[in-house]
Amino acid sequence: GSNRWRVADFAEGDKGDDEEVKIRFFDTHAQAVEGGMRGDTPRSLWPPEGGEIKGIENCARFLPNDNDTGGFFVAILRKVR
């Protein structure tokens, strides 16, 4: 797992001259707000600032590459008696 990640957004104009979608990345929520990230920009898209996330190494983040859907996290949980 990763303790830090960037959040992607479509760049202004969406497509370049070669018809490829242009994407920009933001390291923090503040950077996204200043950069004019589209739509609702909840802080929960980014890891907590200055803090560790306990147990995140047991998780994985999956992003779709073939369709226009959101990414999601998967974690393996073990029941402790």
Coordinates of C-alpha atoms in Angstrom, one line a residue:
G1 CA 0.0 0.0 0.0
S2 CA 0.9 3.6 -0.3
N3 CA 0.6 6.3 2.4
R4 CA 0.6 9.2 -0.1
W5 CA -1.2 9.6 -3.4
R6 CA -2.2 12.3 -5.9
V7 CA -5.7 13.0 -7.2
A8 CA -6.3 13.4 -10.9
D9 CA -8.6 15.8 -12.7
F10 CA -9.2 16.6 -16.4
A11 CA -7.1 19.5 -17.6
E12 CA -8.8 22.6 -19.0
G13 CA -10.2 21.9 -22.4
D14 CA -10.3 18.1 -21.8
K15 CA -8.6 17.2 -25.1
G16 CA -5.4 18.2 -26.8
D17 CA -4.7 18.5 -30.5
D18 CA -4.2 14.8 -30.8
E19 CA -7.6 14.0 -29.2
E20 CA -6.0 12.5 -26.1
V21 CA -7.5 13.4 -22.7
K22 CA -5.2 15.7 -20.7
I23 CA -5.0 15.0 -17.0
R24 CA -3.5 17.0 -14.2
F25 CA -2.7 15.8 -10.7
F26 CA -3.0 17.5 -7.3
D27 CA -0.9 16.5 -4.3
T28 CA -3.2 18.2 -1.7
H29 CA -6.7 19.4 -1.3
A30 CA -5.5 23.1 -1.1
Q31 CA -3.6 22.7 -4.4
A32 CA -6.8 21.3 -6.0
V33 CA -9.0 24.2 -4.8
E34 CA -6.4 26.7 -6.0
G35 CA -6.0 25.0 -9.3
G36 CA -9.8 25.0 -9.9
M37 CA -10.5 21.3 -9.7
R38 CA -13.9 20.6 -11.2
G39 CA -17.0 19.6 -9.2
D40 CA -17.1 18.8 -5.6
T41 CA -13.7 18.4 -4.1
P42 CA -14.0 16.6 -0.7
R43 CA -10.8 16.5 1.5
S44 CA -11.4 12.7 1.9
L45 CA -10.0 12.1 -1.7
W46 CA -6.5 12.8 -0.2
P47 CA -4.6 11.2 2.6
P48 CA -4.7 13.1 5.9
E49 CA -2.1 15.9 5.9
G50 CA 0.9 15.2 8.2
G51 CA -0.6 12.0 9.5
E52 CA 0.0 8.3 9.0
I53 CA -2.8 6.0 8.0
K54 CA -2.8 2.9 10.2
G55 CA -3.0 -0.3 8.2
I56 CA -3.0 1.2 4.8
E57 CA -0.3 -1.1 3.7
N58 CA -2.9 -3.9 3.6
C59 CA -5.0 -2.0 1.1
A60 CA -4.9 -1.3 -2.7
R61 CA -6.4 1.4 -4.8
F62 CA -7.8 0.5 -8.1
L63 CA -8.6 3.0 -10.9
P64 CA -10.6 2.1 -14.0
N65 CA -8.9 2.5 -17.3
D66 CA -11.7 1.3 -19.7
N67 CA -14.7 3.2 -18.5
D68 CA -15.7 6.5 -16.9
T69 CA -16.2 5.3 -13.3
G70 CA -14.6 6.2 -10.0
G71 CA -11.7 4.4 -8.3
F72 CA -12.1 2.3 -5.2
F73 CA -10.1 0.8 -2.4
V74 CA -9.9 -2.9 -1.5
A75 CA -8.7 -4.3 1.8
I76 CA -8.3 -7.8 3.2
L77 CA -9.8 -8.0 6.7
R78 CA -9.1 -10.7 9.3
K79 CA -11.6 -11.5 12.1
V80 CA -9.8 -11.5 15.5
R81 CA -11.4 -13.4 18.3

